[in-house]
Amino acid sequence: MEQTYYTVAVAQLYQTRLLFTRTLYYQERAALLRRTDEILAANTRTLEGLVSAGLKGRQDLLASQVRRANFDPNILDTAGSYQTTLAQLLQSMGRRSGVGADGRDPLAGITLRGALDETAISFDAAAMTRDALARRPDILALRETVRSSREDANIVRGGYFPRVRLYVAGELLPQSFVRSNRPNALRSSDQVQTTEIRPGLREDWNVIDTGTVRGEARRLDAVRAEVEVNLQRLERNIPGELAGVRATLESAAADLAVLGGNVETAQNTLNIINSGVAQGINSQFEFLDAQSGVLGTQLGILDAKFALSIARAEFDRITGRYLRFVTDHPTAAATRSHR
C-alpha cells in the first residue's frame, strides 16, 4: 500500500513538472511566432507601399500575403496546444480550468513565470545509479514490501508447526477435610484423617486445514514474486535510463551551442535584406529565405532548451529527487537535527 502511495505521488509530481515545462515551451513558442508574424506583417505593408509607388510588382506582394496566410495555422496550432497543456496543468494542480458560472475563462490572463534550461548537467552514471538504488522511494518501498510479504508467508506457514503446551495439574486435600474408612484399621469403624495429592496430565490437539494454510502461503508467495519482478525491472532499467538521459543532454547541448552561434548572424542577414526590400534592392524570395532561416534557428534553440528541461526532469525522476523515503523515527530525526 505504501509503495502505491509513493508511486502515485512521484508520478503526479513528475507529470505536473512535465506539463509545466511543456506549457512554458508553448508559451515561448507562441511569443516567437507572434513576433515573426509582426515581421511578416511589416513586410507586407512595405510591399504595399512599393507597389503603390510602382517600384514593385504585385507578384511580390502576393507572395508576402500568401506567406503570412500560410503562417497563421502555425500560430493557431501553437495557441491551441498552449491552452490544452495549460488546462491540464491547472487540473494536475487541483485548480479550476473550466469556464465558471460568471462566464470567465480561468485560462485567460495566466502567464507562466520561469525559463527553460539552457545548460546541460554532467554526471557520473555509475555513481548516480548507486544513488538511485539507495534513495528512490519506489524502489525502497518495493524492498519493504518484499520483506513484509515474506514475513507474512512465514506467519501463515506457522500453522503447520506443532504447538506444545505443558500443564502441571494437581489437587491437594488437607487431612482436616478428608476422612477415610480404611479396611486394614484396627477397628472397622475407625476413621483416619488423611492428606491426598492427586497429580494429573492433560493433552489436546489441533486439526490443521492444510489447504487453507498452503493456499494462503502460495498466494503471498505469488504476490512477493510479482513485486520482486517489478523491483528487479526498475533496478535493471536505471543504468539504461541514465544513459538515455545523458545522450539527450549531450545532443541538446550540442544543438544549442551550434544554433546559438548562428542566430545573431541569421538575424543580421534578415535585417540587411529587410532594409534592401524597403529600398527595392532585394527580392521577396531573399527576404522569405532569410526570415525562414531566423525562425528555424530560433525554433531550434527553443526545441533544444525544451529537450534539456525534459531530460532534467527525467534525471530527477530516475534518481529519486521528487520524494524521499524516510525510515527514521520523527522524534529521533528531530533530535539529531537539533543537535
Tab-separated table of N, CA, C and O in Angstrom, residues 143-251:
chain	number	residue	atom	x	y	z
A	143	ARG	N	11.200	-2.881	-1.808
A	143	ARG	CA	12.015	-3.761	-0.968
A	143	ARG	C	11.324	-4.040	0.360
A	143	ARG	O	11.342	-5.175	0.857
A	144	GLU	N	10.715	-3.014	0.947
A	144	GLU	CA	9.972	-3.224	2.191
A	144	GLU	C	8.780	-4.148	1.962
A	144	GLU	O	8.458	-4.982	2.814
A	145	THR	N	8.132	-4.016	0.820
A	145	THR	CA	7.002	-4.883	0.509
A	145	THR	C	7.435	-6.330	0.368
A	145	THR	O	6.744	-7.249	0.820
A	146	VAL	N	8.581	-6.550	-0.262
A	146	VAL	CA	9.101	-7.911	-0.407
A	146	VAL	C	9.383	-8.524	0.963
A	146	VAL	O	9.022	-9.681	1.238
A	147	ARG	N	10.018	-7.748	1.833
A	147	ARG	CA	10.328	-8.278	3.163
A	147	ARG	C	9.056	-8.571	3.963
A	147	ARG	O	8.944	-9.618	4.610
A	148	SER	N	8.109	-7.663	3.920
A	148	SER	CA	6.883	-7.883	4.683
A	148	SER	C	6.082	-9.052	4.124
A	148	SER	O	5.479	-9.818	4.876
A	149	SER	N	6.056	-9.218	2.794
A	149	SER	CA	5.352	-10.356	2.194
A	149	SER	C	5.997	-11.678	2.587
A	149	SER	O	5.298	-12.668	2.840
A	150	ARG	N	7.306	-11.695	2.654
A	150	ARG	CA	7.994	-12.913	3.077
A	150	ARG	C	7.659	-13.244	4.533
A	150	ARG	O	7.425	-14.409	4.872
A	151	GLU	N	7.611	-12.247	5.395
A	151	GLU	CA	7.258	-12.485	6.792
A	151	GLU	C	5.811	-12.941	6.921
A	151	GLU	O	5.498	-13.820	7.740
A	152	ASP	N	4.915	-12.357	6.138
A	152	ASP	CA	3.516	-12.781	6.179
A	152	ASP	C	3.374	-14.235	5.770
A	152	ASP	O	2.586	-14.992	6.378
A	153	ALA	N	4.113	-14.638	4.746
A	153	ALA	CA	4.054	-16.042	4.324
A	153	ALA	C	4.582	-16.967	5.409
A	153	ALA	O	4.040	-18.060	5.637
A	154	ASN	N	5.643	-16.567	6.092
A	154	ASN	CA	6.184	-17.393	7.179
A	154	ASN	C	5.191	-17.515	8.331
A	154	ASN	O	5.075	-18.573	8.967
A	155	ILE	N	4.477	-16.436	8.600
A	155	ILE	CA	3.472	-16.486	9.663
A	155	ILE	C	2.356	-17.454	9.298
A	155	ILE	O	1.880	-18.234	10.130
A	156	VAL	N	1.931	-17.423	8.032
A	156	VAL	CA	0.881	-18.344	7.602
A	156	VAL	C	1.360	-19.785	7.690
A	156	VAL	O	0.623	-20.677	8.140
A	157	ARG	N	2.596	-20.038	7.289
A	157	ARG	CA	3.126	-21.398	7.375
A	157	ARG	C	3.300	-21.856	8.818
A	157	ARG	O	3.489	-23.040	9.073
A	158	GLY	N	3.267	-20.925	9.742
A	158	GLY	CA	3.353	-21.301	11.149
A	158	GLY	C	2.219	-22.201	11.586
A	158	GLY	O	2.299	-22.850	12.633
A	159	GLY	N	1.132	-22.273	10.810
A	159	GLY	CA	0.046	-23.177	11.141
A	159	GLY	C	0.438	-24.635	11.081
A	159	GLY	O	-0.217	-25.498	11.681
A	160	TYR	N	1.518	-24.960	10.346
A	160	TYR	CA	1.994	-26.334	10.282
A	160	TYR	C	2.780	-26.741	11.530
A	160	TYR	O	2.934	-27.930	11.811
A	161	PHE	N	3.306	-25.793	12.235
A	161	PHE	CA	4.199	-26.113	13.342
A	161	PHE	C	3.395	-26.673	14.519
A	161	PHE	O	2.315	-26.175	14.841
A	162	PRO	N	3.908	-27.738	15.200
A	162	PRO	CA	3.185	-28.288	16.358
A	162	PRO	C	3.191	-27.305	17.520
A	162	PRO	O	4.155	-26.578	17.727
A	163	ARG	N	2.133	-27.336	18.260
A	163	ARG	CA	2.013	-26.484	19.434
A	163	ARG	C	2.100	-27.366	20.677
A	163	ARG	O	1.311	-28.301	20.856
A	164	VAL	N	3.079	-27.108	21.474
A	164	VAL	CA	3.330	-27.913	22.667
A	164	VAL	C	2.971	-27.086	23.890
A	164	VAL	O	3.482	-25.973	24.068
A	165	ARG	N	2.094	-27.633	24.693
A	165	ARG	CA	1.716	-26.994	25.935
A	165	ARG	C	1.916	-27.982	27.079
A	165	ARG	O	1.503	-29.131	26.993
A	166	LEU	N	2.532	-27.547	28.132
A	166	LEU	CA	2.786	-28.391	29.299
A	166	LEU	C	1.958	-27.857	30.461
A	166	LEU	O	2.104	-26.698	30.861
A	167	TYR	N	1.093	-28.712	30.952
A	167	TYR	CA	0.254	-28.343	32.079
A	167	TYR	C	0.661	-29.195	33.283
A	167	TYR	O	0.829	-30.413	33.177
A	168	VAL	N	0.835	-28.577	34.411
A	168	VAL	CA	1.049	-29.274	35.676
A	168	VAL	C	-0.201	-29.066	36.518
A	168	VAL	O	-0.484	-27.949	36.957
A	169	ALA	N	-0.952	-30.140	36.717
A	169	ALA	CA	-2.208	-30.059	37.444
A	169	ALA	C	-2.138	-30.954	38.679
A	169	ALA	O	-1.453	-31.989	38.700
A	170	GLY	N	-2.803	-30.559	39.666
A	170	GLY	CA	-2.824	-31.362	40.897
A	170	GLY	C	-3.947	-30.931	41.814
A	170	GLY	O	-4.541	-29.866	41.629
A	171	GLU	N	-4.190	-31.738	42.803
A	171	GLU	CA	-5.240	-31.442	43.765
A	171	GLU	C	-4.750	-31.799	45.153
A	171	GLU	O	-4.265	-32.932	45.374
A	172	LEU	N	-4.797	-30.908	46.052
A	172	LEU	CA	-4.357	-31.101	47.431
A	172	LEU	C	-5.547	-31.000	48.366
A	172	LEU	O	-6.239	-29.972	48.369
A	173	LEU	N	-5.760	-32.031	49.050
A	173	LEU	CA	-6.856	-32.063	50.027
A	173	LEU	C	-6.250	-32.232	51.408
A	173	LEU	O	-5.754	-33.318	51.752
A	174	PRO	N	-6.212	-31.224	52.228
A	174	PRO	CA	-5.625	-31.362	53.578
A	174	PRO	C	-6.371	-32.407	54.414
A	174	PRO	O	-7.543	-32.714	54.161
A	175	GLN	N	-5.656	-32.924	55.423
A	175	GLN	CA	-6.220	-34.034	56.207
A	175	GLN	C	-7.450	-33.636	57.007
A	175	GLN	O	-8.282	-34.469	57.356
A	176	SER	N	-7.585	-32.342	57.266
A	176	SER	CA	-8.755	-31.929	58.046
A	176	SER	C	-10.048	-32.019	57.263
A	176	SER	O	-11.127	-31.934	57.832
A	177	PHE	N	-9.926	-32.209	55.948
A	177	PHE	CA	-11.126	-32.260	55.120
A	177	PHE	C	-11.453	-33.667	54.637
A	177	PHE	O	-12.460	-33.869	53.996
A	178	VAL	N	-10.578	-34.621	54.906
A	178	VAL	CA	-10.783	-35.972	54.374
A	178	VAL	C	-10.772	-36.979	55.516
A	178	VAL	O	-9.879	-36.956	56.378
A	179	ARG	N	-11.757	-37.796	55.572
A	179	ARG	CA	-11.799	-38.919	56.498
A	179	ARG	C	-11.985	-40.189	55.683
A	179	ARG	O	-12.844	-40.219	54.795
A	180	SER	N	-11.238	-41.172	55.979
A	180	SER	CA	-11.252	-42.394	55.183
A	180	SER	C	-11.496	-43.597	56.082
A	180	SER	O	-10.911	-43.709	57.172
A	181	ASN	N	-12.355	-44.439	55.651
A	181	ASN	CA	-12.563	-45.728	56.332
A	181	ASN	C	-11.596	-46.720	55.730
A	181	ASN	O	-11.769	-47.150	54.574
A	182	ARG	N	-10.596	-47.058	56.525
A	182	ARG	CA	-9.554	-47.941	55.982
A	182	ARG	C	-9.879	-49.383	56.356
A	182	ARG	O	-10.143	-49.706	57.527
A	183	PRO	N	-9.837	-50.248	55.433
A	183	PRO	CA	-10.180	-51.648	55.731
A	183	PRO	C	-9.164	-52.351	56.644
A	183	PRO	O	-9.483	-53.324	57.300
A	184	ASN	N	-7.944	-51.866	56.649
A	184	ASN	CA	-6.911	-52.505	57.468
A	184	ASN	C	-6.758	-51.822	58.828
A	184	ASN	O	-5.753	-51.963	59.507
A	185	ALA	N	-7.729	-50.953	59.206
A	185	ALA	CA	-7.649	-50.337	60.534
A	185	ALA	C	-7.916	-51.366	61.621
A	185	ALA	O	-8.448	-52.464	61.361
A	186	LEU	N	-7.573	-51.007	62.865
A	186	LEU	CA	-7.789	-51.934	63.976
A	186	LEU	C	-9.258	-52.209	64.151
A	186	LEU	O	-9.659	-53.350	64.444
A	187	ARG	N	-10.052	-51.209	63.997
A	187	ARG	CA	-11.496	-51.402	64.045
A	187	ARG	C	-12.087	-50.855	62.756
A	187	ARG	O	-11.653	-49.819	62.242
A	188	SER	N	-13.097	-51.539	62.293
A	188	SER	CA	-13.706	-51.123	61.027
A	188	SER	C	-14.371	-49.779	61.126
A	188	SER	O	-14.611	-49.117	60.119
A	189	SER	N	-14.731	-49.372	62.340
A	189	SER	CA	-15.383	-48.090	62.495
A	189	SER	C	-14.418	-46.924	62.647
A	189	SER	O	-14.842	-45.787	62.754
A	190	ASP	N	-13.134	-47.236	62.687
A	190	ASP	CA	-12.151	-46.152	62.819
A	190	ASP	C	-12.156	-45.291	61.560
A	190	ASP	O	-12.182	-45.779	60.421
A	191	GLN	N	-12.116	-44.004	61.776
A	191	GLN	CA	-11.988	-43.034	60.685
A	191	GLN	C	-10.657	-42.299	60.821
A	191	GLN	O	-10.433	-41.628	61.832
A	192	VAL	N	-9.797	-42.481	59.835
A	192	VAL	CA	-8.445	-41.927	59.886
A	192	VAL	C	-8.392	-40.685	58.978
A	192	VAL	O	-8.813	-40.746	57.821
A	193	GLN	N	-7.893	-39.590	59.527
A	193	GLN	CA	-7.721	-38.372	58.709
A	193	GLN	C	-6.482	-38.522	57.835
A	193	GLN	O	-5.397	-38.872	58.322
A	194	THR	N	-6.640	-38.214	56.550
A	194	THR	CA	-5.546	-38.372	55.583
A	194	THR	C	-5.398	-37.107	54.737
A	194	THR	O	-6.322	-36.310	54.614
A	195	THR	N	-4.208	-36.933	54.157
A	195	THR	CA	-3.924	-35.863	53.202
A	195	THR	C	-3.625	-36.503	51.859
A	195	THR	O	-2.755	-37.374	51.762
A	196	GLU	N	-4.318	-36.049	50.806
A	196	GLU	CA	-4.172	-36.662	49.486
A	196	GLU	C	-3.637	-35.633	48.466
A	196	GLU	O	-4.018	-34.470	48.504
A	197	ILE	N	-2.758	-36.078	47.639
A	197	ILE	CA	-2.269	-35.304	46.485
A	197	ILE	C	-2.623	-36.087	45.234
A	197	ILE	O	-2.214	-37.245	45.089
A	198	ARG	N	-3.337	-35.442	44.314
A	198	ARG	CA	-3.812	-36.136	43.125
A	198	ARG	C	-3.206	-35.488	41.868
A	198	ARG	O	-3.720	-34.497	41.353
A	199	PRO	N	-2.048	-35.937	41.363
A	199	PRO	CA	-1.449	-35.393	40.136
A	199	PRO	C	-2.276	-35.808	38.917
A	199	PRO	O	-3.004	-36.812	38.956
A	200	GLY	N	-2.103	-35.010	37.828
A	200	GLY	CA	-2.830	-35.333	36.615
A	200	GLY	C	-2.137	-34.807	35.367
A	200	GLY	O	-1.300	-33.894	35.424
A	201	LEU	N	-2.479	-35.319	34.223
A	201	LEU	CA	-1.962	-34.905	32.913
A	201	LEU	C	-3.133	-34.558	32.008
A	201	LEU	O	-4.225	-35.149	32.128
A	202	ARG	N	-2.877	-33.589	31.078
A	202	ARG	CA	-3.906	-33.230	30.113
A	202	ARG	C	-3.270	-33.064	28.746
A	202	ARG	O	-2.181	-32.508	28.623
A	203	GLU	N	-3.926	-33.521	27.754
A	203	GLU	CA	-3.426	-33.384	26.390
A	203	GLU	C	-4.578	-32.999	25.478
A	203	GLU	O	-5.737	-33.343	25.724
A	204	ASP	N	-4.226	-32.199	24.433
A	204	ASP	CA	-5.203	-31.863	23.407
A	204	ASP	C	-4.460	-31.729	22.088
A	204	ASP	O	-3.231	-31.790	22.020
A	205	TRP	N	-5.162	-31.520	21.027
A	205	TRP	CA	-4.552	-31.404	19.712
A	205	TRP	C	-5.379	-30.483	18.838
A	205	TRP	O	-6.556	-30.240	19.099
A	206	ASN	N	-4.680	-29.938	17.813
A	206	ASN	CA	-5.334	-29.053	16.853
A	206	ASN	C	-5.446	-29.754	15.508
A	206	ASN	O	-4.520	-30.465	15.074
A	207	VAL	N	-6.531	-29.525	14.838
A	207	VAL	CA	-6.725	-30.043	13.489
A	207	VAL	C	-6.370	-28.923	12.507
A	207	VAL	O	-6.967	-27.847	12.539
A	208	ILE	N	-5.359	-29.102	11.647
A	208	ILE	CA	-4.863	-28.091	10.722
A	208	ILE	C	-5.518	-28.280	9.362
A	208	ILE	O	-5.528	-29.386	8.808
A	209	ASP	N	-6.075	-27.182	8.833
A	209	ASP	CA	-6.611	-27.194	7.472
A	209	ASP	C	-5.448	-26.908	6.522
A	209	ASP	O	-5.093	-25.758	6.267
A	210	THR	N	-4.820	-27.956	6.034
A	210	THR	CA	-3.619	-27.786	5.201
A	210	THR	C	-3.918	-27.023	3.919
A	210	THR	O	-3.071	-26.301	3.397
A	211	GLY	N	-5.119	-27.161	3.390
A	211	GLY	CA	-5.465	-26.443	2.169
A	211	GLY	C	-5.478	-24.947	2.378
A	211	GLY	O	-4.969	-24.184	1.556
A	212	THR	N	-6.052	-24.509	3.499
A	212	THR	CA	-6.095	-23.082	3.784
A	212	THR	C	-4.700	-22.522	4.004
A	212	THR	O	-4.335	-21.462	3.484
A	213	VAL	N	-3.894	-23.233	4.777
A	213	VAL	CA	-2.534	-22.766	5.056
A	213	VAL	C	-1.703	-22.742	3.787
A	213	VAL	O	-1.035	-21.747	3.472
A	214	ARG	N	-1.757	-23.814	3.032
A	214	ARG	CA	-0.936	-23.894	1.829
A	214	ARG	C	-1.403	-22.886	0.782
A	214	ARG	O	-0.595	-22.230	0.124
A	215	GLY	N	-2.704	-22.730	0.619
A	215	GLY	CA	-3.214	-21.799	-0.382
A	215	GLY	C	-2.868	-20.354	-0.067
A	215	GLY	O	-2.441	-19.596	-0.948
A	216	GLU	N	-3.030	-19.946	1.189
A	216	GLU	CA	-2.697	-18.577	1.572
A	216	GLU	C	-1.204	-18.318	1.443
A	216	GLU	O	-0.778	-17.237	1.012
A	217	ALA	N	-0.390	-19.307	1.818
A	217	ALA	CA	1.063	-19.146	1.703
A	217	ALA	C	1.477	-19.008	0.242
A	217	ALA	O	2.326	-18.174	-0.099
A	218	ARG	N	0.867	-19.792	-0.617
A	218	ARG	CA	1.201	-19.694	-2.038
A	218	ARG	C	0.736	-18.360	-2.623
A	218	ARG	O	1.403	-17.788	-3.487
A	219	ARG	N	-0.406	-17.871	-2.167
A	219	ARG	CA	-0.871	-16.565	-2.649
A	219	ARG	C	0.103	-15.458	-2.267
A	219	ARG	O	0.443	-14.601	-3.087
A	220	LEU	N	0.570	-15.483	-1.028
A	220	LEU	CA	1.536	-14.473	-0.588
A	220	LEU	C	2.860	-14.616	-1.330
A	220	LEU	O	3.510	-13.615	-1.645
A	221	ASP	N	3.256	-15.855	-1.611
A	221	ASP	CA	4.491	-16.064	-2.381
A	221	ASP	C	4.345	-15.512	-3.791
A	221	ASP	O	5.293	-14.937	-4.351
A	222	ALA	N	3.160	-15.664	-4.377
A	222	ALA	CA	2.932	-15.140	-5.729
A	222	ALA	C	2.964	-13.614	-5.732
A	222	ALA	O	3.523	-12.997	-6.644
A	223	VAL	N	2.363	-13.013	-4.715
A	223	VAL	CA	2.405	-11.550	-4.609
A	223	VAL	C	3.843	-11.077	-4.463
A	223	VAL	O	4.263	-10.100	-5.108
A	224	ARG	N	4.610	-11.737	-3.616
A	224	ARG	CA	6.005	-11.343	-3.417
A	224	ARG	C	6.809	-11.519	-4.705
A	224	ARG	O	7.641	-10.672	-5.047
A	225	ALA	N	6.545	-12.608	-5.430
A	225	ALA	CA	7.280	-12.839	-6.681
A	225	ALA	C	6.989	-11.747	-7.699
A	225	ALA	O	7.886	-11.269	-8.405
A	226	GLU	N	5.725	-11.307	-7.763
A	226	GLU	CA	5.376	-10.228	-8.693
A	226	GLU	C	6.067	-8.928	-8.300
A	226	GLU	O	6.578	-8.192	-9.162
A	227	VAL	N	6.091	-8.640	-7.005
A	227	VAL	CA	6.773	-7.428	-6.539
A	227	VAL	C	8.263	-7.511	-6.823
A	227	VAL	O	8.897	-6.523	-7.219
A	228	GLU	N	8.849	-8.674	-6.622
A	228	GLU	CA	10.281	-8.843	-6.886
A	228	GLU	C	10.602	-8.641	-8.362
A	228	GLU	O	11.639	-8.071	-8.703
A	229	VAL	N	9.713	-9.097	-9.246
A	229	VAL	CA	9.925	-8.888	-10.684
A	229	VAL	C	9.914	-7.394	-11.003
A	229	VAL	O	10.780	-6.898	-11.744
A	230	ASN	N	8.944	-6.666	-10.458
A	230	ASN	CA	8.895	-5.215	-10.684
A	230	ASN	C	10.121	-4.524	-10.109
A	230	ASN	O	10.671	-3.598	-10.713
A	231	LEU	N	10.548	-4.978	-8.938
A	231	LEU	CA	11.734	-4.392	-8.308
A	231	LEU	C	12.974	-4.624	-9.162
A	231	LEU	O	13.762	-3.694	-9.403
A	232	GLN	N	13.156	-5.834	-9.631
A	232	GLN	CA	14.320	-6.138	-10.460
A	232	GLN	C	14.283	-5.371	-11.777
A	232	GLN	O	15.320	-4.933	-12.282
A	233	ARG	N	13.076	-5.196	-12.314
A	233	ARG	CA	12.958	-4.438	-13.571
A	233	ARG	C	13.369	-2.987	-13.368
A	233	ARG	O	14.104	-2.421	-14.185
A	234	LEU	N	12.891	-2.377	-12.276
A	234	LEU	CA	13.259	-0.986	-12.002
A	234	LEU	C	14.762	-0.849	-11.778
A	234	LEU	O	15.394	0.077	-12.287
A	235	GLU	N	15.323	-1.752	-10.995
A	235	GLU	CA	16.763	-1.677	-10.714
A	235	GLU	C	17.586	-1.898	-11.975
A	235	GLU	O	18.618	-1.243	-12.177
A	236	ARG	N	17.125	-2.797	-12.834
A	236	ARG	CA	17.877	-3.105	-14.050
A	236	ARG	C	17.785	-1.993	-15.085
A	236	ARG	O	18.711	-1.801	-15.891
A	237	ASN	N	16.675	-1.235	-15.082
A	237	ASN	CA	16.481	-0.193	-16.090
A	237	ASN	C	17.204	1.108	-15.769
A	237	ASN	O	17.341	1.963	-16.658
A	238	ILE	N	17.633	1.289	-14.537
A	238	ILE	CA	18.234	2.568	-14.146
A	238	ILE	C	19.465	2.917	-14.984
A	238	ILE	O	19.554	4.040	-15.499
A	239	PRO	N	20.446	2.028	-15.153
A	239	PRO	CA	21.621	2.409	-15.973
A	239	PRO	C	21.248	2.798	-17.393
A	239	PRO	O	21.776	3.785	-17.932
A	240	GLY	N	20.336	2.046	-18.015
A	240	GLY	CA	19.935	2.377	-19.376
A	240	GLY	C	19.199	3.705	-19.461
A	240	GLY	O	19.402	4.477	-20.405
A	241	GLU	N	18.328	3.974	-18.481
A	241	GLU	CA	17.599	5.242	-18.481
A	241	GLU	C	18.557	6.414	-18.297
A	241	GLU	O	18.402	7.461	-18.941
A	242	LEU	N	19.526	6.271	-17.421
A	242	LEU	CA	20.505	7.341	-17.223
A	242	LEU	C	21.348	7.554	-18.478
A	242	LEU	O	21.687	8.693	-18.819
A	243	ALA	N	21.683	6.472	-19.165
A	243	ALA	CA	22.443	6.608	-20.410
A	243	ALA	C	21.636	7.365	-21.457
A	243	ALA	O	22.165	8.205	-22.191
A	244	GLY	N	20.316	7.077	-21.527
A	244	GLY	CA	19.467	7.802	-22.466
A	244	GLY	C	19.366	9.278	-22.122
A	244	GLY	O	19.393	10.131	-23.017
A	245	VAL	N	19.264	9.591	-20.837
A	245	VAL	CA	19.200	10.997	-20.420
A	245	VAL	C	20.499	11.720	-20.767
A	245	VAL	O	20.479	12.853	-21.267
A	246	ARG	N	21.618	11.072	-20.520
A	246	ARG	CA	22.897	11.711	-20.830
A	246	ARG	C	23.053	11.947	-22.331
A	246	ARG	O	23.557	13.002	-22.750
A	247	ALA	N	22.601	11.005	-23.148
A	247	ALA	CA	22.673	11.194	-24.602
A	247	ALA	C	21.791	12.361	-25.042
A	247	ALA	O	22.187	13.171	-25.900
A	248	THR	N	20.597	12.462	-24.457
A	248	THR	CA	19.706	13.578	-24.789
A	248	THR	C	20.319	14.911	-24.381
A	248	THR	O	20.252	15.899	-25.125
A	249	LEU	N	20.908	14.948	-23.187
A	249	LEU	CA	21.531	16.183	-22.719
A	249	LEU	C	22.687	16.605	-23.627
A	249	LEU	O	22.810	17.784	-23.980
A	250	GLU	N	23.514	15.662	-24.000
A	250	GLU	CA	24.660	15.981	-24.849
A	250	GLU	C	24.204	16.454	-26.225
A	250	GLU	O	24.751	17.418	-26.776
A	251	SER	N	23.189	15.791	-26.792
A	251	SER	CA	22.704	16.173	-28.118
A	251	SER	C	22.065	17.556	-28.082
A	251	SER	O	22.326	18.403	-28.956
